Short mmCIF file of C-alpha atoms and ligand atoms in Angstrom, two decimals:
data_model
loop_
_atom_site.label_atom_id
_atom_site.label_comp_id
_atom_site.label_asym_id
_atom_site.label_seq_id
_atom_site.Cartn_x
_atom_site.Cartn_y
_atom_site.Cartn_z
CA UNK A 96 -21.16 6.98 32.75
CA UNK A 97 -20.79 3.81 30.58
CA UNK A 98 -24.72 4.37 29.60
CA UNK A 99 -24.05 7.92 28.48
CA UNK A 100 -21.14 6.87 26.47
CA UNK A 101 -22.66 3.94 24.64
CA UNK A 102 -25.81 6.33 23.85
CA UNK A 103 -23.49 8.80 22.33
CA UNK A 104 -21.49 6.06 20.27
CA UNK A 105 -25.12 4.71 19.15
CA UNK A 106 -26.01 8.08 17.99
CA UNK A 107 -22.89 8.47 15.90
CA UNK A 108 -23.34 5.03 14.12
CA UNK A 109 -26.91 5.96 13.44
CA UNK A 110 -25.82 9.00 11.86
CA UNK A 111 -23.00 7.16 9.77
CA UNK A 112 -25.77 4.76 8.62
CA UNK A 113 -27.98 7.56 7.64
CA UNK A 114 -25.06 8.89 5.48
CA UNK A 115 -24.36 5.54 4.04
CA UNK A 116 -21.10 5.47 5.53
CA UNK A 117 -21.62 3.00 8.07
CA UNK A 118 -18.88 0.12 8.25
CA UNK A 119 -19.23 -3.38 8.99
CA UNK A 120 -16.97 -6.63 9.06
CA UNK A 121 -17.90 -8.68 5.94
CA UNK A 122 -18.48 -12.39 6.40
CA UNK A 123 -16.38 -13.79 3.82
CA UNK A 124 -14.82 -17.10 2.81
CA UNK A 125 -12.17 -17.42 -0.07
CA UNK A 126 -12.21 -20.01 -2.67
CA UNK A 127 -9.21 -19.46 -5.16
CA UNK A 128 -10.15 -16.37 -6.99
CA UNK A 129 -13.86 -16.54 -5.97
CA UNK A 130 -15.32 -14.91 -2.70
CA UNK A 131 -18.22 -16.38 -0.94
CA UNK A 132 -20.31 -13.92 0.91
CA UNK A 133 -23.80 -14.39 2.30
CA UNK A 134 -23.94 -17.78 0.60
CA UNK A 135 -23.09 -16.32 -2.89
CA UNK A 136 -20.08 -17.11 -4.75
CA UNK A 137 -18.57 -14.18 -6.90
CA UNK A 138 -15.44 -13.30 -8.83
CA UNK A 139 -13.06 -11.43 -6.30
CA UNK A 140 -12.44 -7.93 -7.76
CA UNK A 141 -11.42 -6.45 -4.44
CA UNK A 142 -8.18 -8.19 -3.53
CA UNK A 143 -4.97 -6.88 -3.08
CA UNK A 144 -3.54 -10.19 -3.89
CA UNK A 145 -1.95 -8.50 -7.35
CA UNK A 146 -0.04 -11.34 -8.38
CA UNK A 147 -2.17 -14.11 -7.61
CA UNK A 148 0.13 -15.55 -5.24
CA UNK A 149 -2.19 -15.98 -2.25
CA UNK A 150 -4.30 -18.28 -4.21
CA UNK A 151 -1.38 -20.04 -5.61
CA UNK A 152 -1.45 -23.74 -3.93
CA UNK A 153 1.46 -25.21 -5.71
CA UNK A 154 3.65 -22.35 -4.45
CA UNK A 155 2.53 -22.87 -0.97
CA UNK A 156 3.12 -26.52 -1.47
CA UNK A 157 6.77 -25.90 -2.51
CA UNK A 158 7.23 -23.56 0.50
CA UNK A 159 5.59 -26.27 2.87
CA UNK A 160 8.30 -28.62 1.82
CA UNK A 161 11.02 -26.66 2.98
CA UNK A 162 9.46 -26.65 6.67
CA UNK A 163 9.73 -28.98 9.35
CA UNK A 164 8.32 -28.90 13.12
CA UNK A 165 11.76 -27.02 14.32
CA UNK A 166 11.69 -25.06 11.52
CA UNK A 167 7.98 -23.55 11.72
CA UNK A 168 7.98 -21.20 14.12
CA UNK A 169 4.88 -19.37 14.73
CA UNK A 170 5.93 -16.64 17.10
CA UNK A 171 9.34 -14.53 17.73
CA UNK A 172 8.06 -14.29 21.45
CA UNK A 173 9.85 -10.82 21.92
CA UNK A 174 10.89 -7.49 20.24
CA UNK A 175 13.62 -7.62 18.02
CA UNK A 176 15.88 -5.68 20.32
CA UNK A 177 15.40 -8.35 22.87
CA UNK A 178 15.23 -12.22 21.78
CA UNK A 179 13.09 -11.82 18.79
CA UNK A 180 15.85 -11.07 16.03
CA UNK A 181 15.98 -14.50 14.27
CA UNK A 182 18.07 -15.24 11.41
CA UNK A 183 15.10 -15.26 9.35
CA UNK A 184 15.11 -11.48 9.75
CA UNK A 185 18.84 -11.35 8.48
CA UNK A 186 17.83 -13.38 5.61
CA UNK A 187 15.28 -11.37 4.50
CA UNK A 188 16.81 -8.17 4.65
CA UNK A 189 19.81 -9.60 2.90
CA UNK A 190 17.58 -10.65 0.13
CA UNK A 191 16.10 -7.24 -0.18
CA UNK A 192 19.53 -5.44 -0.14
CA UNK A 193 20.58 -7.69 -2.97
CA UNK A 194 17.32 -7.43 -5.31
CA UNK A 195 17.33 -3.59 -4.76
CA UNK A 196 21.41 -3.08 -4.83
CA UNK A 197 20.84 -1.20 -1.64
CA UNK A 198 23.14 -0.54 1.24
CA UNK A 199 20.71 -1.56 3.77
CA UNK A 200 17.09 -2.75 4.46
CA UNK A 201 14.98 -3.05 7.47
CA UNK A 202 11.77 -5.01 8.12
CA UNK A 203 8.76 -4.15 10.39
CA UNK A 204 5.46 -5.86 11.66
CA UNK A 205 3.34 -4.26 8.73
CA UNK A 206 3.18 -1.25 6.24
CA UNK A 207 1.13 0.54 9.01
CA UNK A 208 3.94 0.02 11.49
CA UNK A 209 6.50 1.19 9.15
CA UNK A 210 4.69 4.68 8.33
CA UNK A 211 3.31 5.52 11.91
CA UNK A 212 7.19 4.57 12.89
CA UNK A 213 9.58 6.11 10.49
CA UNK A 214 8.29 9.50 10.41
CA UNK A 215 8.01 10.31 14.16
CA UNK A 216 11.29 8.92 14.52
CA UNK A 217 13.02 11.01 12.04
CA UNK A 218 11.40 14.37 12.33
CA UNK A 219 11.85 17.05 14.68
CA UNK A 220 10.24 20.69 15.17
CA UNK A 221 12.63 21.92 12.70
CA UNK A 222 11.34 19.38 10.10
CA UNK A 223 8.81 20.24 7.40
CA UNK A 224 6.78 17.48 5.76
CA UNK A 225 5.27 18.11 2.19
CA UNK A 226 2.78 15.18 1.61
CA UNK A 227 0.68 14.65 -1.35
CA UNK A 228 -3.19 15.40 -0.56
CA UNK A 229 -3.86 11.83 -1.19
CA UNK A 230 -1.40 9.74 0.68
CA UNK A 231 -2.50 6.60 2.94
CA UNK A 232 -3.94 7.03 6.38
CA UNK A 233 -1.19 5.15 7.85
CA UNK A 234 1.21 8.11 6.47
CA UNK A 235 -1.09 10.78 7.94
CA UNK A 236 -1.05 9.19 11.20
CA UNK A 237 2.81 9.10 11.11
CA UNK A 238 2.76 12.49 10.00
CA UNK A 239 0.31 13.35 12.94
CA UNK A 240 2.51 11.36 15.42
CA UNK A 241 5.65 13.35 14.59
CA UNK A 242 6.72 16.85 15.83
CA UNK A 243 7.04 17.85 12.05
CA UNK A 244 5.16 21.01 10.74
CA UNK A 245 3.06 19.83 7.51
CA UNK A 246 1.55 20.98 4.54
CA UNK A 247 -0.18 19.08 2.10
CA UNK A 248 0.22 19.47 -1.79
CA UNK A 249 -2.02 19.11 -4.43
CA UNK A 250 -2.39 15.73 -5.60
CA UNK A 251 0.34 14.95 -8.07
CA UNK A 252 0.74 18.82 -8.47
CA UNK A 253 4.54 19.40 -8.67
CA UNK A 254 4.04 23.17 -9.33
CA UNK A 255 2.48 23.42 -6.30
CA UNK A 256 5.04 21.05 -4.43
CA UNK A 257 7.92 23.39 -5.82
CA UNK A 258 6.24 26.64 -4.85
CA UNK A 259 5.89 25.28 -1.27
CA UNK A 260 9.65 24.03 -1.63
CA UNK A 261 10.77 27.58 -2.56
CA UNK A 262 8.62 29.47 0.09
CA UNK A 263 9.86 27.41 2.96
CA UNK A 264 13.33 26.20 2.16
CA UNK A 265 15.13 28.50 4.48
CA UNK A 266 12.74 28.05 7.47
CA UNK A 267 13.57 24.50 8.10
CA UNK A 268 16.77 22.29 8.72
CA UNK A 269 15.08 19.39 6.80
CA UNK A 270 12.04 18.88 4.54
CA UNK A 271 10.65 15.36 3.76
CA UNK A 272 8.68 14.94 0.63
CA UNK A 273 6.02 12.18 1.20
CA UNK A 274 4.06 10.21 -1.64
CA UNK A 275 2.91 6.98 -2.49
CA UNK A 276 4.06 5.62 -6.19
CA UNK A 277 0.66 4.10 -7.24
CA UNK A 278 -1.76 5.64 -5.33
CA UNK A 279 -4.30 3.25 -3.13
CA UNK A 280 -7.44 4.90 -4.22
CA UNK A 281 -6.98 6.38 -7.64
CA UNK A 282 -4.64 3.88 -9.01
CA UNK A 283 -2.73 6.78 -10.73
CA UNK A 284 1.16 7.24 -10.30
CA UNK A 285 3.71 9.70 -9.07
CA UNK A 286 6.39 10.96 -11.17
CA UNK A 287 9.39 9.68 -9.17
CA UNK A 288 11.89 10.91 -11.43
CA UNK A 289 10.90 14.42 -11.21
CA UNK A 290 10.57 14.27 -7.54
CA UNK A 291 14.00 12.96 -7.53
CA UNK A 292 15.13 15.95 -9.71
CA UNK A 293 13.27 18.32 -7.33
CA UNK A 294 15.32 16.80 -4.35
CA UNK A 295 18.69 17.64 -6.35
CA UNK A 296 17.72 21.26 -6.49
CA UNK A 297 17.09 21.45 -2.82
CA UNK A 298 19.98 20.19 -0.51
CA UNK A 299 17.89 19.96 2.41
CA UNK A 300 15.15 17.83 0.93
CA UNK A 301 14.65 13.96 1.40
CA UNK A 302 12.07 11.64 -0.57
CA UNK A 303 9.87 9.31 1.30
CA UNK A 304 8.09 6.99 -1.38
CA UNK A 305 5.42 4.14 -0.13
CA UNK A 306 5.33 1.59 -3.00
CA UNK A 307 2.40 -0.57 -1.13
CA UNK A 308 0.82 -1.10 -4.49
CA UNK A 309 3.77 -1.15 -6.77
CA UNK A 310 6.15 -3.64 -5.21
CA UNK A 311 5.86 -6.97 -6.90
CA UNK A 312 3.87 -5.33 -9.86
CA UNK A 313 6.00 -2.88 -11.37
CA UNK A 314 9.57 -2.92 -12.81
CA UNK A 315 11.36 -5.57 -14.65
CA UNK A 316 12.14 -7.54 -11.49
CA UNK A 317 9.09 -6.43 -9.73
CA UNK A 318 10.42 -4.11 -7.42
CA UNK A 319 8.21 -1.24 -7.95
CA UNK A 320 7.94 1.93 -9.79
CA UNK A 321 11.26 3.16 -8.42
CA UNK A 322 12.99 0.28 -10.25
CA UNK A 323 10.74 1.06 -13.37
CA UNK A 324 11.62 4.86 -13.55
CA UNK A 325 15.24 4.01 -12.56
CA UNK A 326 15.56 6.17 -9.36
CA UNK A 327 15.92 3.57 -6.59
CA UNK A 328 18.98 5.52 -5.24
CA UNK A 329 17.28 8.87 -5.15
CA UNK A 330 14.82 7.65 -2.58
CA UNK A 331 15.77 8.18 0.88
CA UNK A 332 13.02 6.12 2.38
CA UNK A 333 11.73 3.57 0.07
CA UNK A 334 8.71 1.85 1.65
CA UNK A 335 6.62 -1.19 0.89
CA UNK A 336 4.53 -3.74 2.19
CA UNK A 337 4.46 -7.61 2.09
CA UNK A 338 0.90 -7.67 2.55
CA UNK A 339 -0.32 -7.03 -0.84
CA UNK A 340 1.23 -8.66 -4.02
CA UNK A 341 3.76 -10.42 -1.80
CA UNK A 342 0.81 -12.42 -0.29
CA UNK A 343 2.40 -12.24 3.17
CA UNK A 344 2.74 -9.72 6.08
CA UNK A 345 5.01 -7.02 7.07
CA UNK A 346 6.54 -3.62 5.82
CA UNK A 347 10.16 -2.83 4.80
CA UNK A 348 12.65 0.19 4.14
CA UNK A 349 15.23 0.45 1.59
CA UNK A 350 17.83 3.08 2.89
CA UNK A 351 21.15 4.05 3.76
CA UNK A 352 23.05 2.28 6.74
CA UNK A 353 22.89 5.33 8.86
CA UNK A 354 19.26 5.61 8.56
CA UNK A 355 18.50 1.92 9.34
CA UNK A 356 20.96 2.23 12.65
CA UNK A 357 18.87 5.48 13.48
CA UNK A 358 15.44 3.62 13.07
CA UNK A 359 16.61 0.89 15.16
CA UNK A 360 17.40 3.33 18.14
CA UNK A 361 14.50 5.44 17.64
CA UNK A 362 11.41 4.13 16.16
CA UNK A 363 8.80 3.19 18.50
CA UNK A 364 6.70 0.90 16.48
CA UNK A 365 10.24 -1.26 15.77
CA UNK A 366 10.99 -1.22 19.41
CA UNK A 367 7.92 -1.74 21.25
CA UNK A 368 6.12 -4.52 19.61
CA UNK A 369 6.52 -8.40 19.36
CA UNK A 370 8.80 -9.38 16.24
CA UNK A 371 7.36 -10.94 13.27
CA UNK A 372 6.88 -14.60 13.65
CA UNK A 373 9.87 -16.42 11.69
CA UNK A 374 7.58 -18.32 9.72
CA UNK A 375 6.40 -15.02 7.91
CA UNK A 376 9.70 -13.60 7.34
CA UNK A 377 10.84 -17.36 5.62
CA UNK A 378 7.77 -17.09 3.61
CA UNK A 379 8.56 -13.46 2.45
CA UNK A 380 12.00 -14.29 1.61
CA UNK A 381 10.57 -17.53 -0.50
CA UNK A 382 8.26 -15.13 -2.26
CA UNK A 383 11.06 -12.35 -2.66
CA UNK A 384 13.31 -14.82 -4.11
CA UNK A 385 10.95 -15.52 -7.00
CA UNK A 386 9.79 -12.18 -7.65
CA UNK A 387 12.06 -11.64 -10.79
CA UNK A 388 10.69 -14.92 -12.52
CA UNK A 389 7.24 -13.55 -12.28
CA UNK A 390 7.33 -11.45 -15.36
CA UNK A 391 4.35 -13.26 -17.05
CA UNK A 392 2.12 -12.51 -14.20
CA UNK A 393 3.22 -8.56 -14.43
CA UNK A 394 2.52 -8.75 -18.12
CA UNK A 395 -0.77 -10.35 -17.80
CA UNK A 396 -1.86 -7.91 -15.19
CA UNK A 397 -0.64 -5.15 -17.35
CA UNK A 398 -2.66 -6.34 -20.21
CA UNK A 399 -6.19 -6.89 -18.74
CA UNK A 400 -5.93 -3.74 -16.65
CA UNK A 401 -5.54 -1.82 -19.77
CA UNK A 402 -8.02 -3.73 -21.49
CA UNK A 403 -10.59 -3.10 -18.75
CA UNK A 404 -9.35 0.62 -18.51
CA UNK A 405 -10.14 1.06 -22.26
CA UNK A 406 -13.48 -0.66 -21.87
CA UNK A 407 -14.72 1.53 -19.17
CA UNK A 408 -13.71 4.65 -21.04
CA UNK A 409 -15.50 3.61 -24.21
CA UNK A 410 -18.31 3.29 -22.01
CA UNK A 411 -17.92 7.11 -20.75
CA UNK A 412 -16.17 6.47 -17.54
CA UNK A 413 -13.61 8.95 -16.52
CA UNK A 414 -10.69 7.05 -15.85
CA UNK A 415 -7.22 8.56 -14.63
CA UNK A 416 -5.87 5.31 -13.48
CA UNK A 417 -2.43 4.18 -14.58
CA UNK A 418 -2.54 0.87 -12.75
CA UNK A 419 -4.18 -2.48 -11.83
CA UNK A 420 -6.17 -0.18 -9.16
CA UNK A 421 -9.27 1.28 -11.30
CA UNK A 422 -11.61 3.56 -9.51
CA UNK A 423 -15.11 4.14 -10.84
CA UNK A 424 -16.25 7.14 -9.31
CA UNK A 425 -19.85 7.77 -8.35
CA UNK A 426 -19.38 10.70 -6.08
CA UNK A 427 -22.30 9.93 -3.71
CA UNK A 428 -21.95 7.01 -0.99
CA UNK A 429 -25.29 5.69 -1.74
CA UNK A 430 -24.79 5.61 -5.33
CA UNK A 431 -21.35 3.71 -4.77
CA UNK A 432 -23.11 1.11 -2.46
CA UNK A 433 -25.91 0.54 -5.23
CA UNK A 434 -23.59 0.14 -7.88
CA UNK A 435 -21.43 -2.40 -5.69
CA UNK A 436 -24.52 -4.31 -4.92
CA UNK A 437 -25.35 -4.41 -8.69
CA UNK A 438 -22.00 -5.97 -9.63
CA UNK A 439 -22.46 -8.36 -6.74
CA UNK A 440 -25.98 -9.54 -7.79
CA UNK A 441 -24.16 -10.26 -11.48
CA UNK A 442 -21.51 -12.10 -9.78
CA UNK A 443 -18.60 -10.09 -9.25
CA UNK A 444 -17.30 -8.55 -6.00
CA UNK A 445 -16.64 -5.14 -6.19
CA UNK A 446 -16.84 -2.79 -2.98
CA UNK A 447 -17.56 0.72 -2.33
CA UNK A 448 -15.03 2.95 -0.85
CA UNK A 449 -16.42 5.90 1.15
CA UNK A 450 -15.26 8.75 3.39
CA UNK A 451 -13.17 8.95 5.29
CA UNK A 452 -11.07 6.60 3.28
CA UNK A 453 -11.71 9.06 0.43
CA UNK A 454 -12.34 12.61 0.35
CA UNK A 455 -16.08 13.74 0.80
CA UNK A 456 -17.87 13.66 -2.36
CA UNK A 457 -15.63 11.22 -4.03
CA UNK A 458 -17.09 7.94 -3.08
CA UNK A 459 -16.42 5.19 -5.56
CA UNK A 460 -16.16 1.34 -6.28
CA UNK A 461 -12.53 0.42 -6.30
CA UNK A 462 -11.80 -2.58 -8.54
CA UNK A 463 -8.32 -3.98 -8.11
CA UNK A 464 -7.31 -6.52 -10.58
CA UNK A 465 -5.23 -9.69 -9.99
CA UNK A 466 -3.07 -11.62 -12.12
CA UNK A 467 -5.15 -14.78 -11.29
CA UNK A 468 -8.07 -13.27 -13.21
CA UNK A 469 -8.57 -14.37 -17.02
CA UNK A 470 -9.12 -12.14 -19.78
CA UNK A 471 -12.25 -13.70 -20.34
CA UNK A 472 -13.46 -12.98 -16.82
CA UNK A 473 -12.33 -9.51 -17.37
CA UNK A 474 -14.32 -9.15 -20.56
CA UNK A 475 -17.32 -10.50 -18.73
CA UNK A 476 -17.01 -8.03 -16.23
CA UNK A 477 -16.69 -5.45 -18.79
CA UNK A 478 -19.83 -6.44 -20.40
CA UNK A 479 -21.84 -5.75 -17.43
CA UNK A 480 -20.63 -2.59 -15.92
C1 PLP B 542 -2.05 -0.90 2.57
C2 PLP B 542 -1.02 0.24 2.85
C3 PLP B 542 -0.21 0.44 3.83
C4 PLP B 542 -0.40 -0.37 5.05
O1 PLP B 542 0.33 -1.88 4.58
P1 PLP B 542 0.19 -2.89 5.60
O2 PLP B 542 1.03 -3.81 5.46
O3 PLP B 542 -1.28 -3.57 5.14
O4 PLP B 542 -0.05 -2.55 6.99
C5 PLP B 542 0.75 1.53 3.85
N1 PLP B 542 0.56 2.20 2.78
C6 PLP B 542 -0.21 2.13 1.63
C7 PLP B 542 -0.20 3.16 0.59
C8 PLP B 542 -1.16 1.15 1.62
O5 PLP B 542 -1.91 1.00 0.59
#
């Protein structure tokens, strides 16, 4: 029996390899903004450390100085609903409420736990989810785990979305629009104001926005596209992760108190998992409290990303990115791999992204810029593309 299973797994892996879609865990070491892979040192152009905080040693030093062996707690040893609800949670959630000017906030173990937990908790068979065609896998898994009906609308196509709203508004008790603000693979941006406007026209509609790639990076205070577009209050489920620009781990929601209370009672990925280690929560708070003061990093990131976008367009690449995430689409998986290998040979660590992460036929190099890159380094990269 086991032989049969391993044979079929092997066959499937061989098929993936033949399609240039086989994945392996890369063997990497980090050295500041460089990455060392197979003994070769390259500039890392594939990191989600968008503000460069994960490589900021003085910042970590300052945090370490706040610690003692008693305060350094690497485990919470229990679910939040049992004994794992350390005061570090309250401090982080209070900090989020204060920054967002919100009624309440709730922190989860990761962005993945957040998206796979909230949607199943708040949906029932009388719910319709209308999700952007390109939302992240964690949102798709959340939709699949829920008992809601769902339809995907064409990417950032609000005419299509509105036609679906008109068609189905009387068939469901509740309709939840699900989108990212900056899209993880295309780096383009949702029009949150327009979505907020749509929501106001249809009383049964709620808005769910994942800011995984925008928190820290966008907005005057670094709170994301919702802050930048002035519509924090219009979003019912404002989601983000601490794992990217915030250089930590965990996920969060900014929401009304009733939603928070409901999630505490119903959300399985909150209830049935060990709470985050207090040390991580403390580090997340430490970073969040300094976020507003990191405007220079945000401005620098904006400068280098618009520079690179312009250069790529001069070279004839189509570029719909509106952010620091810049895809170079090759279409074919093999071509994406070859292109990435070429960039790596020239000292730049760029990675191919292939199906199922992106739709068939849209394989690409996903460049993600961070504030730790200098203008000169980005210029050098633009020269070799
Ligand atoms: C990375 C990502 C997540 C998952 O967040 P983690 O904290 O890494 O689990 C969720 N949504 C989007 C859009 C992401 O890009």
